Amino acid sequence: MAIRVLVHGGLGRMGSQSVQAVAAEEGLDLGGIVDKLPQETNILDGVPYFTDVGKAIEKSAAQVMIDFSLATAAVSAIEIALKNGVHVVSGTTGIASEDIERLGIIAEKNNVCFMTAANFAIGAVLMLSFAQTAAKYLDHAEIIEMHHDKKQDAPSGTAITTAKVMSQERPQGFIRPSDNSFKSRGEDFNGIAVHAVRLPGYLARQEVHFGATGQTLTITHNTITRDCFMPGVILSVKEVMKHTGLIKGLEVILNL
């Protein structure tokens, strides 16, 4: 039986890509699109469009909701979905950590799963894994992330997640030059300098730089088109129904 899917934020860049991916995937059934615009949408012929999440869940009989929206809208929408017994796969960044934990508790209570990931590109998740391994052995590190000029947050959720997983391997922190007064030296995450570039022409690129005596190591991931996120999103939709509670990151689904 096909999995019934609802896409919240379905008119956005990632949301509209998800709509097309779900519609094309065997074993998934696109039940509806939710966004804030009051008018009807023709993003996909014959697919219902809603502005109210609760009504969308009721009418679509969704089993899984994909969420690519803004943090201000995502939290309440995800909570409504979870309380209605709908699993959620969310790529919205900027959601406060306390909200993520609270939504995880709600998911557990309702016997569904809330999965949140900063990045659904499988290559980006491998980059995270490689960076985490390198952090065990190299104690100087910086992250440079580059995105299009319309991106809402800086630094990116992927950059913050990368810094966090690297820090798990080095609780004492990374070594950073003692004078951190220069703004150009980036935001400090446990001794990791994180730099955000926002320019037209970029989609997404991240470089993780490590330094040690006589050597450097750079791990780079480039996003060429948004198509690269869709295999991870589709895989998550199919796998999330096997779990309950909170899942943080595509790496959990990939068993990395």
PDB file of C-alpha atoms in Angstrom:
ATOM      1  CA  MET A   1       0.000   0.000   0.000  1.00  0.00           C
ATOM      2  CA  ALA A   2       1.327   3.423  -0.937  1.00  0.00           C
ATOM      3  CA  ILE A   3       2.408   5.837   1.811  1.00  0.00           C
ATOM      4  CA  ARG A   4       0.180   8.914   1.849  1.00  0.00           C
ATOM      5  CA  VAL A   5       2.329  12.075   1.975  1.00  0.00           C
ATOM      6  CA  LEU A   6       1.565  15.734   2.688  1.00  0.00           C
ATOM      7  CA  VAL A   7       4.114  18.473   1.889  1.00  0.00           C
ATOM      8  CA  HIS A   8       4.171  21.500   4.200  1.00  0.00           C
ATOM      9  CA  GLY A   9       5.861  24.516   2.596  1.00  0.00           C
ATOM     10  CA  GLY A  10       5.114  22.986  -0.785  1.00  0.00           C
ATOM     11  CA  LEU A  11       5.460  26.252  -2.732  1.00  0.00           C
ATOM     12  CA  GLY A  12       9.029  26.929  -1.575  1.00  0.00           C
ATOM     13  CA  ARG A  13      12.240  25.893  -3.289  1.00  0.00           C
ATOM     14  CA  MET A  14      12.740  22.647  -1.395  1.00  0.00           C
ATOM     15  CA  GLY A  15       9.025  22.061  -0.864  1.00  0.00           C
ATOM     16  CA  SER A  16       8.173  22.223  -4.558  1.00  0.00           C
ATOM     17  CA  GLN A  17      11.069  19.894  -5.326  1.00  0.00           C
ATOM     18  CA  SER A  18       9.691  17.473  -2.729  1.00  0.00           C
ATOM     19  CA  VAL A  19       6.231  17.659  -4.299  1.00  0.00           C
ATOM     20  CA  GLN A  20       7.636  16.586  -7.659  1.00  0.00           C
ATOM     21  CA  ALA A  21       9.782  13.840  -6.111  1.00  0.00           C
ATOM     22  CA  VAL A  22       6.900  12.335  -4.123  1.00  0.00           C
ATOM     23  CA  ALA A  23       4.583  12.450  -7.128  1.00  0.00           C
ATOM     24  CA  ALA A  24       7.151  10.576  -9.225  1.00  0.00           C
ATOM     25  CA  GLU A  25       8.080   7.942  -6.625  1.00  0.00           C
ATOM     26  CA  GLU A  26       6.550   4.487  -6.740  1.00  0.00           C
ATOM     27  CA  GLY A  27       5.088   3.530  -3.379  1.00  0.00           C
ATOM     28  CA  LEU A  28       4.285   7.126  -2.377  1.00  0.00           C
ATOM     29  CA  ASP A  29       0.977   8.933  -2.856  1.00  0.00           C
ATOM     30  CA  LEU A  30       0.914  12.746  -2.776  1.00  0.00           C
ATOM     31  CA  GLY A  31      -2.128  13.647  -0.709  1.00  0.00           C
ATOM     32  CA  GLY A  32      -1.801  17.409  -0.631  1.00  0.00           C
ATOM     33  CA  ILE A  33       0.270  20.576  -0.455  1.00  0.00           C
ATOM     34  CA  VAL A  34       0.212  23.105   2.398  1.00  0.00           C
ATOM     35  CA  ASP A  35       1.502  26.664   2.220  1.00  0.00           C
ATOM     36  CA  LYS A  36       0.565  30.136   3.402  1.00  0.00           C
ATOM     37  CA  LEU A  37      -0.715  31.691   0.153  1.00  0.00           C
ATOM     38  CA  PRO A  38      -4.528  31.980   0.182  1.00  0.00           C
ATOM     39  CA  GLN A  39      -5.050  31.352  -3.527  1.00  0.00           C
ATOM     40  CA  GLU A  40      -5.319  27.990  -5.235  1.00  0.00           C
ATOM     41  CA  THR A  41      -2.150  26.625  -6.765  1.00  0.00           C
ATOM     42  CA  ASN A  42      -1.557  24.668  -9.930  1.00  0.00           C
ATOM     43  CA  ILE A  43       1.809  23.305  -8.835  1.00  0.00           C
ATOM     44  CA  LEU A  44       0.521  19.836  -9.698  1.00  0.00           C
ATOM     45  CA  ASP A  45      -2.793  19.133 -11.405  1.00  0.00           C
ATOM     46  CA  GLY A  46      -5.347  17.331  -9.269  1.00  0.00           C
ATOM     47  CA  VAL A  47      -3.399  17.638  -5.985  1.00  0.00           C
ATOM     48  CA  PRO A  48      -5.360  19.433  -3.222  1.00  0.00           C
ATOM     49  CA  TYR A  49      -3.896  22.678  -1.884  1.00  0.00           C
ATOM     50  CA  PHE A  50      -4.429  23.874   1.712  1.00  0.00           C
ATOM     51  CA  THR A  51      -3.468  26.810   3.882  1.00  0.00           C
ATOM     52  CA  ASP A  52      -4.478  25.092   7.139  1.00  0.00           C
ATOM     53  CA  VAL A  53      -2.337  22.175   8.349  1.00  0.00           C
ATOM     54  CA  GLY A  54      -5.051  20.565  10.470  1.00  0.00           C
ATOM     55  CA  LYS A  55      -7.541  20.602   7.618  1.00  0.00           C
ATOM     56  CA  ALA A  56      -4.890  19.292   5.224  1.00  0.00           C
ATOM     57  CA  ILE A  57      -4.168  16.313   7.487  1.00  0.00           C
ATOM     58  CA  GLU A  58      -7.855  15.577   7.880  1.00  0.00           C
ATOM     59  CA  LYS A  59      -8.672  15.775   4.162  1.00  0.00           C
ATOM     60  CA  SER A  60      -5.533  14.073   2.854  1.00  0.00           C
ATOM     61  CA  ALA A  61      -5.406  11.220   5.401  1.00  0.00           C
ATOM     62  CA  ALA A  62      -1.639  11.730   5.382  1.00  0.00           C
ATOM     63  CA  GLN A  63       0.647   9.234   7.095  1.00  0.00           C
ATOM     64  CA  VAL A  64       3.836  11.302   6.674  1.00  0.00           C
ATOM     65  CA  MET A  65       4.295  15.069   6.406  1.00  0.00           C
ATOM     66  CA  ILE A  66       7.375  16.517   4.717  1.00  0.00           C
ATOM     67  CA  ASP A  67       8.215  19.961   6.100  1.00  0.00           C
ATOM     68  CA  PHE A  68      10.395  22.512   4.319  1.00  0.00           C
ATOM     69  CA  SER A  69       9.253  25.866   5.653  1.00  0.00           C
ATOM     70  CA  LEU A  70      10.392  28.596   8.039  1.00  0.00           C
ATOM     71  CA  ALA A  71      11.108  27.915  11.696  1.00  0.00           C
ATOM     72  CA  THR A  72       8.350  30.320  12.726  1.00  0.00           C
ATOM     73  CA  ALA A  73       5.749  28.251  10.867  1.00  0.00           C
ATOM     74  CA  ALA A  74       7.285  24.810  11.196  1.00  0.00           C
ATOM     75  CA  VAL A  75       7.012  24.263  14.953  1.00  0.00           C
ATOM     76  CA  SER A  76       3.233  24.639  15.192  1.00  0.00           C
ATOM     77  CA  ALA A  77       2.649  22.689  11.961  1.00  0.00           C
ATOM     78  CA  ILE A  78       4.848  19.805  13.101  1.00  0.00           C
ATOM     79  CA  GLU A  79       3.139  19.732  16.494  1.00  0.00           C
ATOM     80  CA  ILE A  80      -0.307  19.518  14.860  1.00  0.00           C
ATOM     81  CA  ALA A  81       0.867  16.691  12.608  1.00  0.00           C
ATOM     82  CA  LEU A  82       2.418  14.678  15.421  1.00  0.00           C
ATOM     83  CA  LYS A  83      -0.632  15.059  17.661  1.00  0.00           C
ATOM     84  CA  ASN A  84      -2.747  13.754  14.775  1.00  0.00           C
ATOM     85  CA  GLY A  85      -0.631  10.618  14.443  1.00  0.00           C
ATOM     86  CA  VAL A  86       1.317  11.764  11.389  1.00  0.00           C
ATOM     87  CA  HIS A  87       5.063  11.078  11.074  1.00  0.00           C
ATOM     88  CA  VAL A  88       7.154  14.126  10.138  1.00  0.00           C
ATOM     89  CA  VAL A  89      10.301  14.494   8.040  1.00  0.00           C
ATOM     90  CA  SER A  90      11.573  18.066   8.408  1.00  0.00           C
ATOM     91  CA  GLY A  91      14.430  19.888   6.725  1.00  0.00           C
ATOM     92  CA  THR A  92      13.550  23.292   8.185  1.00  0.00           C
ATOM     93  CA  THR A  93      16.565  24.861   9.874  1.00  0.00           C
ATOM     94  CA  GLY A  94      16.583  27.402  12.665  1.00  0.00           C
ATOM     95  CA  ILE A  95      14.205  25.500  14.968  1.00  0.00           C
ATOM     96  CA  ALA A  96      15.343  25.959  18.573  1.00  0.00           C
ATOM     97  CA  SER A  97      16.871  22.888  20.200  1.00  0.00           C
ATOM     98  CA  GLU A  98      14.313  23.000  23.019  1.00  0.00           C
ATOM     99  CA  ASP A  99      11.494  22.906  20.461  1.00  0.00           C
ATOM    100  CA  ILE A 100      13.094  19.944  18.725  1.00  0.00           C
ATOM    101  CA  GLU A 101      13.305  18.022  21.996  1.00  0.00           C
ATOM    102  CA  ARG A 102       9.729  18.941  22.905  1.00  0.00           C
ATOM    103  CA  LEU A 103       8.448  17.798  19.516  1.00  0.00           C
ATOM    104  CA  GLY A 104      10.350  14.549  19.968  1.00  0.00           C
ATOM    105  CA  ILE A 105       8.494  13.938  23.232  1.00  0.00           C
ATOM    106  CA  ILE A 106       5.167  14.667  21.518  1.00  0.00           C
ATOM    107  CA  ALA A 107       6.079  12.198  18.762  1.00  0.00           C
ATOM    108  CA  GLU A 108       6.894   9.495  21.321  1.00  0.00           C
ATOM    109  CA  LYS A 109       3.611  10.041  23.143  1.00  0.00           C
ATOM    110  CA  ASN A 110       1.673   9.707  19.892  1.00  0.00           C
ATOM    111  CA  ASN A 111       3.604   6.650  18.676  1.00  0.00           C
ATOM    112  CA  VAL A 112       4.985   8.446  15.622  1.00  0.00           C
ATOM    113  CA  CYS A 113       8.403   9.739  14.574  1.00  0.00           C
ATOM    114  CA  PHE A 114       9.734  13.262  14.177  1.00  0.00           C
ATOM    115  CA  MET A 115      12.839  13.287  12.006  1.00  0.00           C
ATOM    116  CA  THR A 116      14.778  16.507  11.579  1.00  0.00           C
ATOM    117  CA  ALA A 117      17.866  16.921   9.389  1.00  0.00           C
ATOM    118  CA  ALA A 118      19.972  19.920   8.439  1.00  0.00           C
ATOM    119  CA  ASN A 119      20.826  18.360   5.084  1.00  0.00           C
ATOM    120  CA  PHE A 120      19.310  15.540   3.021  1.00  0.00           C
ATOM    121  CA  ALA A 121      22.131  15.267   0.476  1.00  0.00           C
ATOM    122  CA  ILE A 122      23.799  11.908   1.026  1.00  0.00           C
ATOM    123  CA  GLY A 123      27.176  13.384   0.066  1.00  0.00           C
ATOM    124  CA  ALA A 124      26.766  16.110   2.704  1.00  0.00           C
ATOM    125  CA  VAL A 125      25.997  13.499   5.353  1.00  0.00           C
ATOM    126  CA  LEU A 126      29.147  11.604   4.358  1.00  0.00           C
ATOM    127  CA  MET A 127      31.056  14.894   4.689  1.00  0.00           C
ATOM    128  CA  LEU A 128      29.739  15.186   8.258  1.00  0.00           C
ATOM    129  CA  SER A 129      30.869  11.649   9.012  1.00  0.00           C
ATOM    130  CA  PHE A 130      34.356  12.215   7.559  1.00  0.00           C
ATOM    131  CA  ALA A 131      34.713  15.506   9.448  1.00  0.00           C
ATOM    132  CA  GLN A 132      33.726  13.833  12.694  1.00  0.00           C
ATOM    133  CA  THR A 133      36.391  11.177  12.181  1.00  0.00           C
ATOM    134  CA  ALA A 134      39.077  13.755  11.346  1.00  0.00           C
ATOM    135  CA  ALA A 135      38.197  15.791  14.450  1.00  0.00           C
ATOM    136  CA  LYS A 136      39.587  12.991  16.636  1.00  0.00           C
ATOM    137  CA  TYR A 137      43.086  13.592  15.294  1.00  0.00           C
ATOM    138  CA  LEU A 138      43.390  17.228  14.146  1.00  0.00           C
ATOM    139  CA  ASP A 139      42.866  20.031  16.639  1.00  0.00           C
ATOM    140  CA  HIS A 140      42.687  23.127  14.386  1.00  0.00           C
ATOM    141  CA  ALA A 141      39.562  23.514  12.242  1.00  0.00           C
ATOM    142  CA  GLU A 142      37.508  26.056  10.327  1.00  0.00           C
ATOM    143  CA  ILE A 143      34.296  25.760   8.290  1.00  0.00           C
ATOM    144  CA  ILE A 144      33.424  27.887   5.270  1.00  0.00           C
ATOM    145  CA  GLU A 145      29.878  27.543   3.931  1.00  0.00           C
ATOM    146  CA  MET A 146      28.592  29.282   0.813  1.00  0.00           C
ATOM    147  CA  HIS A 147      24.933  29.665  -0.138  1.00  0.00           C
ATOM    148  CA  HIS A 148      22.694  31.695  -2.421  1.00  0.00           C
ATOM    149  CA  ASP A 149      21.807  35.199  -1.320  1.00  0.00           C
ATOM    150  CA  LYS A 150      18.163  34.331  -0.556  1.00  0.00           C
ATOM    151  CA  LYS A 151      19.013  31.882   2.240  1.00  0.00           C
ATOM    152  CA  GLN A 152      17.289  32.942   5.462  1.00  0.00           C
ATOM    153  CA  ASP A 153      19.831  31.803   8.070  1.00  0.00           C
ATOM    154  CA  ALA A 154      23.582  32.161   8.613  1.00  0.00           C
ATOM    155  CA  PRO A 155      25.541  30.131   9.403  1.00  0.00           C
ATOM    156  CA  SER A 156      23.697  27.264   7.770  1.00  0.00           C
ATOM    157  CA  GLY A 157      22.156  24.421   9.711  1.00  0.00           C
ATOM    158  CA  THR A 158      24.618  22.051   8.060  1.00  0.00           C
ATOM    159  CA  ALA A 159      27.594  24.126   9.239  1.00  0.00           C
ATOM    160  CA  ILE A 160      26.273  24.220  12.802  1.00  0.00           C
ATOM    161  CA  THR A 161      25.594  20.477  12.741  1.00  0.00           C
ATOM    162  CA  THR A 162      29.099  19.840  11.381  1.00  0.00           C
ATOM    163  CA  ALA A 163      30.649  21.881  14.191  1.00  0.00           C
ATOM    164  CA  LYS A 164      28.557  20.013  16.762  1.00  0.00           C
ATOM    165  CA  VAL A 165      29.498  16.511  15.571  1.00  0.00           C
ATOM    166  CA  MET A 166      33.157  17.525  15.344  1.00  0.00           C
ATOM    167  CA  SER A 167      33.000  18.840  18.906  1.00  0.00           C
ATOM    168  CA  GLN A 168      31.601  15.523  20.128  1.00  0.00           C
ATOM    169  CA  GLU A 169      34.975  14.013  19.280  1.00  0.00           C
ATOM    170  CA  ARG A 170      36.920  16.831  20.931  1.00  0.00           C
ATOM    171  CA  PRO A 171      35.172  17.903  24.157  1.00  0.00           C
ATOM    172  CA  GLN A 172      38.221  19.939  25.150  1.00  0.00           C
ATOM    173  CA  GLY A 173      37.569  22.134  22.136  1.00  0.00           C
ATOM    174  CA  PHE A 174      39.634  23.013  19.095  1.00  0.00           C
ATOM    175  CA  ILE A 175      42.688  25.257  19.267  1.00  0.00           C
ATOM    176  CA  ARG A 176      42.005  28.751  17.972  1.00  0.00           C
ATOM    177  CA  PRO A 177      44.321  31.789  17.824  1.00  0.00           C
ATOM    178  CA  SER A 178      44.184  33.673  21.100  1.00  0.00           C
ATOM    179  CA  ASP A 179      43.109  36.987  19.560  1.00  0.00           C
ATOM    180  CA  ASN A 180      39.513  36.476  18.378  1.00  0.00           C
ATOM    181  CA  SER A 181      38.613  40.168  18.255  1.00  0.00           C
ATOM    182  CA  PHE A 182      38.540  40.356  14.440  1.00  0.00           C
ATOM    183  CA  LYS A 183      35.020  39.916  13.070  1.00  0.00           C
ATOM    184  CA  SER A 184      36.412  38.443   9.879  1.00  0.00           C
ATOM    185  CA  ARG A 185      37.653  35.433  11.852  1.00  0.00           C
ATOM    186  CA  GLY A 186      34.171  33.926  11.885  1.00  0.00           C
ATOM    187  CA  GLU A 187      31.716  32.832  14.539  1.00  0.00           C
ATOM    188  CA  ASP A 188      33.221  30.635  17.250  1.00  0.00           C
ATOM    189  CA  PHE A 189      31.793  27.147  17.804  1.00  0.00           C
ATOM    190  CA  ASN A 190      33.918  25.412  20.446  1.00  0.00           C
ATOM    191  CA  GLY A 191      37.085  26.775  18.851  1.00  0.00           C
ATOM    192  CA  ILE A 192      35.924  26.175  15.251  1.00  0.00           C
ATOM    193  CA  ALA A 193      35.720  29.358  13.190  1.00  0.00           C
ATOM    194  CA  VAL A 194      32.592  29.238  10.985  1.00  0.00           C
ATOM    195  CA  HIS A 195      32.324  31.605   8.016  1.00  0.00           C
ATOM    196  CA  ALA A 196      29.134  32.177   5.988  1.00  0.00           C
ATOM    197  CA  VAL A 197      29.142  33.457   2.406  1.00  0.00           C
ATOM    198  CA  ARG A 198      25.871  34.629   0.774  1.00  0.00           C
ATOM    199  CA  LEU A 199      26.141  35.393  -2.941  1.00  0.00           C
ATOM    200  CA  PRO A 200      24.003  34.957  -6.055  1.00  0.00           C
ATOM    201  CA  GLY A 201      25.370  32.138  -8.171  1.00  0.00           C
ATOM    202  CA  TYR A 202      25.892  29.692  -5.300  1.00  0.00           C
ATOM    203  CA  LEU A 203      23.413  27.004  -4.351  1.00  0.00           C
ATOM    204  CA  ALA A 204      25.251  25.317  -1.473  1.00  0.00           C
ATOM    205  CA  ARG A 205      28.878  24.481  -0.805  1.00  0.00           C
ATOM    206  CA  GLN A 206      30.689  23.624   2.404  1.00  0.00           C
ATOM    207  CA  GLU A 207      34.386  23.231   3.109  1.00  0.00           C
ATOM    208  CA  VAL A 208      35.739  21.813   6.369  1.00  0.00           C
ATOM    209  CA  HIS A 209      39.398  22.747   6.807  1.00  0.00           C
ATOM    210  CA  PHE A 210      41.721  21.028   9.265  1.00  0.00           C
ATOM    211  CA  GLY A 211      45.276  22.102   9.999  1.00  0.00           C
ATOM    212  CA  ALA A 212      48.221  20.521  11.779  1.00  0.00           C
ATOM    213  CA  THR A 213      51.983  20.872  11.714  1.00  0.00           C
ATOM    214  CA  GLY A 214      53.120  20.519   8.113  1.00  0.00           C
ATOM    215  CA  GLN A 215      49.751  19.437   6.697  1.00  0.00           C
ATOM    216  CA  THR A 216      46.159  20.399   5.965  1.00  0.00           C
ATOM    217  CA  LEU A 217      43.027  18.390   5.218  1.00  0.00           C
ATOM    218  CA  THR A 218      39.991  19.810   3.404  1.00  0.00           C
ATOM    219  CA  ILE A 219      36.645  18.022   3.055  1.00  0.00           C
ATOM    220  CA  THR A 220      34.326  19.665   0.518  1.00  0.00           C
ATOM    221  CA  HIS A 221      30.754  19.042  -0.564  1.00  0.00           C
ATOM    222  CA  ASN A 222      29.125  20.873  -3.478  1.00  0.00           C
ATOM    223  CA  THR A 223      25.398  20.999  -4.132  1.00  0.00           C
ATOM    224  CA  ILE A 224      24.980  21.452  -7.874  1.00  0.00           C
ATOM    225  CA  THR A 225      21.157  21.171  -8.055  1.00  0.00           C
ATOM    226  CA  ARG A 226      18.421  20.633  -5.478  1.00  0.00           C
ATOM    227  CA  ASP A 227      17.768  17.227  -7.038  1.00  0.00           C
ATOM    228  CA  CYS A 228      20.556  15.890  -4.843  1.00  0.00           C
ATOM    229  CA  PHE A 229      18.418  16.289  -1.702  1.00  0.00           C
ATOM    230  CA  MET A 230      15.527  14.210  -2.958  1.00  0.00           C
ATOM    231  CA  PRO A 231      16.922  10.658  -2.587  1.00  0.00           C
ATOM    232  CA  GLY A 232      17.533  11.419   1.099  1.00  0.00           C
ATOM    233  CA  VAL A 233      14.062  12.911   1.545  1.00  0.00           C
ATOM    234  CA  ILE A 234      12.334   9.981  -0.169  1.00  0.00           C
ATOM    235  CA  LEU A 235      14.387   7.436   1.791  1.00  0.00           C
ATOM    236  CA  SER A 236      13.469   9.212   5.037  1.00  0.00           C
ATOM    237  CA  VAL A 237       9.753   9.208   4.205  1.00  0.00           C
ATOM    238  CA  LYS A 238       9.878   5.464   3.647  1.00  0.00           C
ATOM    239  CA  GLU A 239      11.952   4.723   6.750  1.00  0.00           C
ATOM    240  CA  VAL A 240      10.404   7.122   9.264  1.00  0.00           C
ATOM    241  CA  MET A 241       7.276   5.008   9.664  1.00  0.00           C
ATOM    242  CA  LYS A 242       9.412   2.261  11.193  1.00  0.00           C
ATOM    243  CA  HIS A 243      10.416   4.489  14.120  1.00  0.00           C
ATOM    244  CA  THR A 244       8.924   6.451  17.006  1.00  0.00           C
ATOM    245  CA  GLY A 245      10.227   9.467  18.888  1.00  0.00           C
ATOM    246  CA  LEU A 246      12.999  11.784  17.705  1.00  0.00           C
ATOM    247  CA  ILE A 247      15.557  11.181  14.956  1.00  0.00           C
ATOM    248  CA  LYS A 248      18.233  13.820  14.386  1.00  0.00           C
ATOM    249  CA  GLY A 249      19.945  13.609  11.025  1.00  0.00           C
ATOM    250  CA  LEU A 250      19.887  11.537   7.879  1.00  0.00           C
ATOM    251  CA  GLU A 251      22.967   9.747   9.179  1.00  0.00           C
ATOM    252  CA  VAL A 252      20.732   7.824  11.592  1.00  0.00           C
ATOM    253  CA  ILE A 253      18.668   6.498   8.683  1.00  0.00           C
ATOM    254  CA  LEU A 254      21.869   5.654   6.793  1.00  0.00           C
ATOM    255  CA  ASN A 255      23.358   3.936   9.886  1.00  0.00           C
ATOM    256  CA  LEU A 256      26.507   6.062   9.748  1.00  0.00           C
TER     257      LEU A 256
END
